[in-house]
Amino acid sequence: MSKPTITAFDWVPDFARGQVRDLRVRWALEEVGQPYDVLYLPQGCQKQEPHRARQPFGQVPTYEEGDLILFESGAIVLHIAEQHGRLLPGEQAARARAIEWMFAALNSVEPPISDYAFATLFEAGQPWSKPRLPAVEQRIHERFGEVSQRLGDKEWLEDDRFTAGDLMMVSVLRILEDDGFLERYPNLAAYVARGTARPAFQRALADQLAGFTGNPPPGFEEWLKQQQQQGEAA
């Protein structure tokens, strides 16, 4: 098996450190014990060739292993889980349920979290952001409540065994770990704490943070300042 290479940014603003989606791929690789290389991209290069040939939407991460090139963190994590025979149960029904939770994390839980990021950060200065924020927060709490109810008092989502479904769900839930949303759901807060306490996660996080050695693109600081000022005035 060849050593894979993933792509990541060499710089992101402070609020994004520890959240860029290459962390999910790093975590999976650490869980299965697979060494990997990282190709670091300066901000802006992701929208240019040759990265567009790897990732048509100009995003990170990507995953290269021999002739195989993958994009989308969920697809990459699933490939790693299947390739190494870990992070997915061997029994067919349990395996299907673990994959089901991967899709749930990305398709049901993460979208309102992304909406929240746009409303409070990326488009905070736009006139539509503040009025729509209560509805966005309501959708987040609805999804968190549903996951909380299904998790109950279990350690992990399925069969009390950590799977790729838990890896993706914890990765998504922890996006709002510092925003107060998890406080209403003690079992989810404990679930996220269990996931992020895993040695593989800690190694992945440390590696991602250590890779931020680049510089911000020209004009970023001014853009961020304008967004903050407009958001405060809205």
PDB file of C-alpha atoms in Angstrom:
ATOM      1  CA  MET A   1       0.000   0.000   0.000  1.00  0.00           C
ATOM      2  CA  SER A   2       1.479   3.330  -1.047  1.00  0.00           C
ATOM      3  CA  LYS A   3       1.701   6.272   1.317  1.00  0.00           C
ATOM      4  CA  PRO A   4      -1.174   8.663   0.570  1.00  0.00           C
ATOM      5  CA  THR A   5      -0.884  12.421   0.225  1.00  0.00           C
ATOM      6  CA  ILE A   6      -3.595  14.806   1.390  1.00  0.00           C
ATOM      7  CA  THR A   7      -3.938  18.512   0.699  1.00  0.00           C
ATOM      8  CA  ALA A   8      -4.400  21.173   3.355  1.00  0.00           C
ATOM      9  CA  PHE A   9      -4.070  24.929   3.741  1.00  0.00           C
ATOM     10  CA  ASP A  10      -0.845  26.446   5.047  1.00  0.00           C
ATOM     11  CA  TRP A  11      -2.835  29.287   6.649  1.00  0.00           C
ATOM     12  CA  VAL A  12      -6.391  29.912   7.804  1.00  0.00           C
ATOM     13  CA  PRO A  13      -7.765  32.562  10.185  1.00  0.00           C
ATOM     14  CA  ASP A  14      -7.799  31.753  13.874  1.00  0.00           C
ATOM     15  CA  PHE A  15     -11.511  30.872  13.956  1.00  0.00           C
ATOM     16  CA  ALA A  16     -10.979  28.121  11.349  1.00  0.00           C
ATOM     17  CA  ARG A  17      -7.962  26.457  12.938  1.00  0.00           C
ATOM     18  CA  GLY A  18      -8.887  22.995  14.088  1.00  0.00           C
ATOM     19  CA  GLN A  19     -11.986  23.017  11.877  1.00  0.00           C
ATOM     20  CA  VAL A  20     -10.745  22.704   8.293  1.00  0.00           C
ATOM     21  CA  ARG A  21     -12.049  19.443   6.879  1.00  0.00           C
ATOM     22  CA  ASP A  22      -8.660  17.869   6.270  1.00  0.00           C
ATOM     23  CA  LEU A  23      -8.777  17.236  10.032  1.00  0.00           C
ATOM     24  CA  ARG A  24     -11.424  14.568   9.446  1.00  0.00           C
ATOM     25  CA  VAL A  25      -9.183  12.753   6.983  1.00  0.00           C
ATOM     26  CA  ARG A  26      -6.158  13.076   9.258  1.00  0.00           C
ATOM     27  CA  TRP A  27      -8.207  11.635  12.115  1.00  0.00           C
ATOM     28  CA  ALA A  28      -9.277   8.621  10.076  1.00  0.00           C
ATOM     29  CA  LEU A  29      -5.700   7.971   8.950  1.00  0.00           C
ATOM     30  CA  GLU A  30      -4.501   8.200  12.541  1.00  0.00           C
ATOM     31  CA  GLU A  31      -7.213   5.785  13.701  1.00  0.00           C
ATOM     32  CA  VAL A  32      -6.109   3.135  11.223  1.00  0.00           C
ATOM     33  CA  GLY A  33      -2.384   3.765  11.730  1.00  0.00           C
ATOM     34  CA  GLN A  34      -1.692   4.881   8.165  1.00  0.00           C
ATOM     35  CA  PRO A  35       1.200   7.357   7.694  1.00  0.00           C
ATOM     36  CA  TYR A  36       0.563  10.109   5.156  1.00  0.00           C
ATOM     37  CA  ASP A  37       2.134  13.139   3.527  1.00  0.00           C
ATOM     38  CA  VAL A  38       0.616  16.601   3.298  1.00  0.00           C
ATOM     39  CA  LEU A  39       0.771  18.988   0.356  1.00  0.00           C
ATOM     40  CA  TYR A  40       0.199  22.453   1.798  1.00  0.00           C
ATOM     41  CA  LEU A  41      -1.520  25.070  -0.336  1.00  0.00           C
ATOM     42  CA  PRO A  42      -1.207  28.817   0.176  1.00  0.00           C
ATOM     43  CA  GLN A  43      -4.589  30.539   0.278  1.00  0.00           C
ATOM     44  CA  GLY A  44      -5.783  31.198  -3.272  1.00  0.00           C
ATOM     45  CA  CYS A  45      -3.925  28.285  -4.847  1.00  0.00           C
ATOM     46  CA  GLN A  46      -6.886  25.989  -4.215  1.00  0.00           C
ATOM     47  CA  LYS A  47      -8.824  27.858  -6.910  1.00  0.00           C
ATOM     48  CA  GLN A  48      -6.110  27.437  -9.522  1.00  0.00           C
ATOM     49  CA  GLU A  49      -4.655  24.613 -11.545  1.00  0.00           C
ATOM     50  CA  PRO A  50      -3.310  22.058 -10.793  1.00  0.00           C
ATOM     51  CA  HIS A  51      -5.468  21.783  -7.657  1.00  0.00           C
ATOM     52  CA  ARG A  52      -8.654  22.196  -9.694  1.00  0.00           C
ATOM     53  CA  ALA A  53      -7.691  18.981 -11.473  1.00  0.00           C
ATOM     54  CA  ARG A  54      -7.751  17.230  -8.103  1.00  0.00           C
ATOM     55  CA  GLN A  55     -10.753  19.048  -6.650  1.00  0.00           C
ATOM     56  CA  PRO A  56     -13.189  20.580  -9.146  1.00  0.00           C
ATOM     57  CA  PHE A  57     -14.670  22.933  -6.527  1.00  0.00           C
ATOM     58  CA  GLY A  58     -11.310  24.306  -5.429  1.00  0.00           C
ATOM     59  CA  GLN A  59     -11.478  23.062  -1.844  1.00  0.00           C
ATOM     60  CA  VAL A  60      -9.501  20.899   0.562  1.00  0.00           C
ATOM     61  CA  PRO A  61      -8.917  18.142   1.388  1.00  0.00           C
ATOM     62  CA  THR A  62      -8.007  15.838  -1.417  1.00  0.00           C
ATOM     63  CA  TYR A  63      -6.486  12.381  -1.139  1.00  0.00           C
ATOM     64  CA  GLU A  64      -3.994  10.865  -3.567  1.00  0.00           C
ATOM     65  CA  GLU A  65      -2.798   7.281  -3.461  1.00  0.00           C
ATOM     66  CA  GLY A  66      -1.113   5.994  -6.593  1.00  0.00           C
ATOM     67  CA  ASP A  67      -3.515   6.626  -9.467  1.00  0.00           C
ATOM     68  CA  LEU A  68      -6.454   7.242  -7.130  1.00  0.00           C
ATOM     69  CA  ILE A  69      -7.454  10.843  -6.447  1.00  0.00           C
ATOM     70  CA  LEU A  70     -10.436  11.554  -4.196  1.00  0.00           C
ATOM     71  CA  PHE A  71     -12.138  14.674  -2.925  1.00  0.00           C
ATOM     72  CA  GLU A  72     -14.878  15.318  -0.319  1.00  0.00           C
ATOM     73  CA  SER A  73     -13.945  14.448   3.256  1.00  0.00           C
ATOM     74  CA  GLY A  74     -16.807  11.971   3.701  1.00  0.00           C
ATOM     75  CA  ALA A  75     -15.849   9.980   0.608  1.00  0.00           C
ATOM     76  CA  ILE A  76     -12.208   9.952   1.681  1.00  0.00           C
ATOM     77  CA  VAL A  77     -12.984   8.795   5.226  1.00  0.00           C
ATOM     78  CA  LEU A  78     -15.232   6.040   3.868  1.00  0.00           C
ATOM     79  CA  HIS A  79     -12.468   4.890   1.512  1.00  0.00           C
ATOM     80  CA  ILE A  80      -9.957   4.789   4.365  1.00  0.00           C
ATOM     81  CA  ALA A  81     -12.380   2.852   6.574  1.00  0.00           C
ATOM     82  CA  GLU A  82     -13.091   0.289   3.864  1.00  0.00           C
ATOM     83  CA  GLN A  83      -9.500  -0.041   2.712  1.00  0.00           C
ATOM     84  CA  HIS A  84      -8.111  -0.739   6.170  1.00  0.00           C
ATOM     85  CA  GLY A  85     -10.944  -2.871   7.497  1.00  0.00           C
ATOM     86  CA  ARG A  86     -11.341  -0.622  10.525  1.00  0.00           C
ATOM     87  CA  LEU A  87     -13.789   2.115  11.528  1.00  0.00           C
ATOM     88  CA  LEU A  88     -16.594  -0.002  10.074  1.00  0.00           C
ATOM     89  CA  PRO A  89     -18.117  -3.108  11.673  1.00  0.00           C
ATOM     90  CA  GLY A  90     -17.711  -6.398   9.863  1.00  0.00           C
ATOM     91  CA  GLU A  91     -21.365  -7.398  10.200  1.00  0.00           C
ATOM     92  CA  GLN A  92     -23.334  -6.137   7.195  1.00  0.00           C
ATOM     93  CA  ALA A  93     -26.240  -4.437   8.967  1.00  0.00           C
ATOM     94  CA  ALA A  94     -24.005  -2.729  11.546  1.00  0.00           C
ATOM     95  CA  ARG A  95     -21.702  -1.597   8.752  1.00  0.00           C
ATOM     96  CA  ALA A  96     -24.623  -0.076   6.861  1.00  0.00           C
ATOM     97  CA  ARG A  97     -25.776   1.774   9.985  1.00  0.00           C
ATOM     98  CA  ALA A  98     -22.309   3.216  10.553  1.00  0.00           C
ATOM     99  CA  ILE A  99     -22.231   4.523   6.987  1.00  0.00           C
ATOM    100  CA  GLU A 100     -25.755   5.850   7.485  1.00  0.00           C
ATOM    101  CA  TRP A 101     -24.495   8.022  10.360  1.00  0.00           C
ATOM    102  CA  MET A 102     -21.698   9.372   8.156  1.00  0.00           C
ATOM    103  CA  PHE A 103     -24.311  10.607   5.688  1.00  0.00           C
ATOM    104  CA  ALA A 104     -26.501  11.929   8.501  1.00  0.00           C
ATOM    105  CA  ALA A 105     -23.646  13.996   9.907  1.00  0.00           C
ATOM    106  CA  LEU A 106     -22.877  15.576   6.548  1.00  0.00           C
ATOM    107  CA  ASN A 107     -26.367  15.896   5.057  1.00  0.00           C
ATOM    108  CA  SER A 108     -28.714  16.411   8.021  1.00  0.00           C
ATOM    109  CA  VAL A 109     -26.646  17.947  10.823  1.00  0.00           C
ATOM    110  CA  GLU A 110     -23.922  19.994   9.141  1.00  0.00           C
ATOM    111  CA  PRO A 111     -26.018  22.153   6.728  1.00  0.00           C
ATOM    112  CA  PRO A 112     -27.665  24.327   9.420  1.00  0.00           C
ATOM    113  CA  ILE A 113     -24.280  24.667  11.129  1.00  0.00           C
ATOM    114  CA  SER A 114     -22.874  25.981   7.853  1.00  0.00           C
ATOM    115  CA  ASP A 115     -25.811  28.393   7.613  1.00  0.00           C
ATOM    116  CA  TYR A 116     -24.941  29.643  11.088  1.00  0.00           C
ATOM    117  CA  ALA A 117     -21.342  30.301  10.034  1.00  0.00           C
ATOM    118  CA  PHE A 118     -22.524  32.351   7.073  1.00  0.00           C
ATOM    119  CA  ALA A 119     -25.033  34.312   9.140  1.00  0.00           C
ATOM    120  CA  THR A 120     -22.609  35.118  11.957  1.00  0.00           C
ATOM    121  CA  LEU A 121     -19.301  35.403  10.114  1.00  0.00           C
ATOM    122  CA  PHE A 122     -18.954  35.219   6.347  1.00  0.00           C
ATOM    123  CA  GLU A 123     -22.093  37.255   5.586  1.00  0.00           C
ATOM    124  CA  ALA A 124     -22.563  38.904   8.968  1.00  0.00           C
ATOM    125  CA  GLY A 125     -22.687  42.356   7.418  1.00  0.00           C
ATOM    126  CA  GLN A 126     -25.431  41.505   4.937  1.00  0.00           C
ATOM    127  CA  PRO A 127     -28.946  42.760   5.683  1.00  0.00           C
ATOM    128  CA  TRP A 128     -30.477  39.289   5.486  1.00  0.00           C
ATOM    129  CA  SER A 129     -28.146  37.611   7.999  1.00  0.00           C
ATOM    130  CA  LYS A 130     -29.432  38.907  11.337  1.00  0.00           C
ATOM    131  CA  PRO A 131     -33.171  38.367  10.572  1.00  0.00           C
ATOM    132  CA  ARG A 132     -32.619  34.746   9.535  1.00  0.00           C
ATOM    133  CA  LEU A 133     -30.409  33.852  12.485  1.00  0.00           C
ATOM    134  CA  PRO A 134     -33.235  32.728  14.855  1.00  0.00           C
ATOM    135  CA  ALA A 135     -34.520  30.258  12.256  1.00  0.00           C
ATOM    136  CA  VAL A 136     -31.024  28.914  11.691  1.00  0.00           C
ATOM    137  CA  GLU A 137     -30.501  28.424  15.423  1.00  0.00           C
ATOM    138  CA  GLN A 138     -33.858  26.672  15.698  1.00  0.00           C
ATOM    139  CA  ARG A 139     -32.860  24.196  12.967  1.00  0.00           C
ATOM    140  CA  ILE A 140     -29.569  23.507  14.728  1.00  0.00           C
ATOM    141  CA  HIS A 141     -31.316  22.756  18.014  1.00  0.00           C
ATOM    142  CA  GLU A 142     -33.833  20.549  16.224  1.00  0.00           C
ATOM    143  CA  ARG A 143     -31.046  18.444  14.724  1.00  0.00           C
ATOM    144  CA  PHE A 144     -29.000  18.358  17.921  1.00  0.00           C
ATOM    145  CA  GLY A 145     -32.070  17.269  19.854  1.00  0.00           C
ATOM    146  CA  GLU A 146     -32.748  14.454  17.405  1.00  0.00           C
ATOM    147  CA  VAL A 147     -29.181  13.163  17.560  1.00  0.00           C
ATOM    148  CA  SER A 148     -29.238  13.477  21.353  1.00  0.00           C
ATOM    149  CA  GLN A 149     -32.421  11.425  21.577  1.00  0.00           C
ATOM    150  CA  ARG A 150     -31.040   8.663  19.370  1.00  0.00           C
ATOM    151  CA  LEU A 151     -27.698   8.557  21.179  1.00  0.00           C
ATOM    152  CA  GLY A 152     -29.333   8.337  24.599  1.00  0.00           C
ATOM    153  CA  ASP A 153     -26.933   6.984  27.204  1.00  0.00           C
ATOM    154  CA  LYS A 154     -24.822   4.991  24.730  1.00  0.00           C
ATOM    155  CA  GLU A 155     -21.119   5.588  24.374  1.00  0.00           C
ATOM    156  CA  TRP A 156     -21.251   5.630  20.570  1.00  0.00           C
ATOM    157  CA  LEU A 157     -24.044   5.774  18.005  1.00  0.00           C
ATOM    158  CA  GLU A 158     -24.127   2.090  17.068  1.00  0.00           C
ATOM    159  CA  ASP A 159     -23.295  -0.985  19.102  1.00  0.00           C
ATOM    160  CA  ASP A 160     -21.107   0.915  21.574  1.00  0.00           C
ATOM    161  CA  ARG A 161     -18.222   0.762  19.115  1.00  0.00           C
ATOM    162  CA  PHE A 162     -16.476   3.822  17.661  1.00  0.00           C
ATOM    163  CA  THR A 163     -16.989   3.881  13.888  1.00  0.00           C
ATOM    164  CA  ALA A 164     -16.562   6.219  10.940  1.00  0.00           C
ATOM    165  CA  GLY A 165     -20.103   7.377  11.687  1.00  0.00           C
ATOM    166  CA  ASP A 166     -18.985   8.651  15.074  1.00  0.00           C
ATOM    167  CA  LEU A 167     -15.860  10.201  13.573  1.00  0.00           C
ATOM    168  CA  MET A 168     -17.937  12.278  11.181  1.00  0.00           C
ATOM    169  CA  MET A 169     -20.667  13.131  13.688  1.00  0.00           C
ATOM    170  CA  VAL A 170     -18.204  14.282  16.344  1.00  0.00           C
ATOM    171  CA  SER A 171     -16.351  16.300  13.699  1.00  0.00           C
ATOM    172  CA  VAL A 172     -19.571  18.106  12.801  1.00  0.00           C
ATOM    173  CA  LEU A 173     -20.947  18.624  16.308  1.00  0.00           C
ATOM    174  CA  ARG A 174     -17.689  20.062  17.625  1.00  0.00           C
ATOM    175  CA  ILE A 175     -17.893  22.932  15.133  1.00  0.00           C
ATOM    176  CA  LEU A 176     -20.244  24.634  17.613  1.00  0.00           C
ATOM    177  CA  GLU A 177     -18.546  23.319  20.740  1.00  0.00           C
ATOM    178  CA  ASP A 178     -17.603  26.839  21.870  1.00  0.00           C
ATOM    179  CA  ASP A 179     -20.871  28.531  20.877  1.00  0.00           C
ATOM    180  CA  GLY A 180     -23.106  27.189  23.655  1.00  0.00           C
ATOM    181  CA  PHE A 181     -25.280  24.931  21.514  1.00  0.00           C
ATOM    182  CA  LEU A 182     -24.136  21.686  23.126  1.00  0.00           C
ATOM    183  CA  GLU A 183     -24.937  22.901  26.645  1.00  0.00           C
ATOM    184  CA  ARG A 184     -28.584  21.876  26.245  1.00  0.00           C
ATOM    185  CA  TYR A 185     -27.569  18.302  25.438  1.00  0.00           C
ATOM    186  CA  PRO A 186     -25.261  16.868  28.106  1.00  0.00           C
ATOM    187  CA  ASN A 187     -25.056  13.494  26.397  1.00  0.00           C
ATOM    188  CA  LEU A 188     -23.899  15.134  23.149  1.00  0.00           C
ATOM    189  CA  ALA A 189     -21.338  17.239  25.001  1.00  0.00           C
ATOM    190  CA  ALA A 190     -19.987  14.092  26.650  1.00  0.00           C
ATOM    191  CA  TYR A 191     -20.050  12.263  23.304  1.00  0.00           C
ATOM    192  CA  VAL A 192     -17.980  14.985  21.632  1.00  0.00           C
ATOM    193  CA  ALA A 193     -15.583  15.001  24.591  1.00  0.00           C
ATOM    194  CA  ARG A 194     -15.095  11.220  24.258  1.00  0.00           C
ATOM    195  CA  GLY A 195     -14.395  11.535  20.560  1.00  0.00           C
ATOM    196  CA  THR A 196     -11.937  14.392  20.826  1.00  0.00           C
ATOM    197  CA  ALA A 197     -10.135  12.708  23.726  1.00  0.00           C
ATOM    198  CA  ARG A 198      -9.141   9.807  21.494  1.00  0.00           C
ATOM    199  CA  PRO A 199      -5.370   9.753  20.918  1.00  0.00           C
ATOM    200  CA  ALA A 200      -5.869   9.576  17.150  1.00  0.00           C
ATOM    201  CA  PHE A 201      -7.891  12.798  17.188  1.00  0.00           C
ATOM    202  CA  GLN A 202      -5.345  14.559  19.358  1.00  0.00           C
ATOM    203  CA  ARG A 203      -2.547  13.594  16.969  1.00  0.00           C
ATOM    204  CA  ALA A 204      -4.560  14.724  13.951  1.00  0.00           C
ATOM    205  CA  LEU A 205      -5.402  18.054  15.554  1.00  0.00           C
ATOM    206  CA  ALA A 206      -1.802  18.701  16.573  1.00  0.00           C
ATOM    207  CA  ASP A 207      -0.611  17.932  13.051  1.00  0.00           C
ATOM    208  CA  GLN A 208      -3.153  20.258  11.471  1.00  0.00           C
ATOM    209  CA  LEU A 209      -2.317  23.126  13.810  1.00  0.00           C
ATOM    210  CA  ALA A 210       1.415  22.648  13.256  1.00  0.00           C
ATOM    211  CA  GLY A 211       0.907  23.031   9.505  1.00  0.00           C
ATOM    212  CA  PHE A 212      -0.366  26.607   9.660  1.00  0.00           C
ATOM    213  CA  THR A 213       2.938  28.272   8.880  1.00  0.00           C
ATOM    214  CA  GLY A 214       1.885  30.449   5.925  1.00  0.00           C
ATOM    215  CA  ASN A 215       0.620  34.007   5.618  1.00  0.00           C
ATOM    216  CA  PRO A 216      -2.855  35.442   5.038  1.00  0.00           C
ATOM    217  CA  PRO A 217      -3.737  36.542   1.513  1.00  0.00           C
ATOM    218  CA  PRO A 218      -3.482  40.267   0.786  1.00  0.00           C
ATOM    219  CA  GLY A 219      -6.458  42.216   2.088  1.00  0.00           C
ATOM    220  CA  PHE A 220      -7.804  39.523   4.394  1.00  0.00           C
ATOM    221  CA  GLU A 221      -7.424  41.458   7.613  1.00  0.00           C
ATOM    222  CA  GLU A 222      -9.264  44.440   6.157  1.00  0.00           C
ATOM    223  CA  TRP A 223     -12.045  42.205   4.843  1.00  0.00           C
ATOM    224  CA  LEU A 224     -12.489  40.565   8.237  1.00  0.00           C
ATOM    225  CA  LYS A 225     -12.555  43.932   9.986  1.00  0.00           C
ATOM    226  CA  GLN A 226     -15.243  45.179   7.606  1.00  0.00           C
ATOM    227  CA  GLN A 227     -17.366  42.074   8.192  1.00  0.00           C
ATOM    228  CA  GLN A 228     -17.134  42.512  11.941  1.00  0.00           C
ATOM    229  CA  GLN A 229     -18.030  46.196  11.773  1.00  0.00           C
ATOM    230  CA  GLN A 230     -20.976  45.577   9.453  1.00  0.00           C
ATOM    231  CA  GLY A 231     -22.190  42.731  11.643  1.00  0.00           C
ATOM    232  CA  GLU A 232     -22.111  44.924  14.728  1.00  0.00           C
ATOM    233  CA  ALA A 233     -24.012  47.676  12.942  1.00  0.00           C
ATOM    234  CA  ALA A 234     -26.652  45.352  11.471  1.00  0.00           C
TER     235      ALA A 234
END
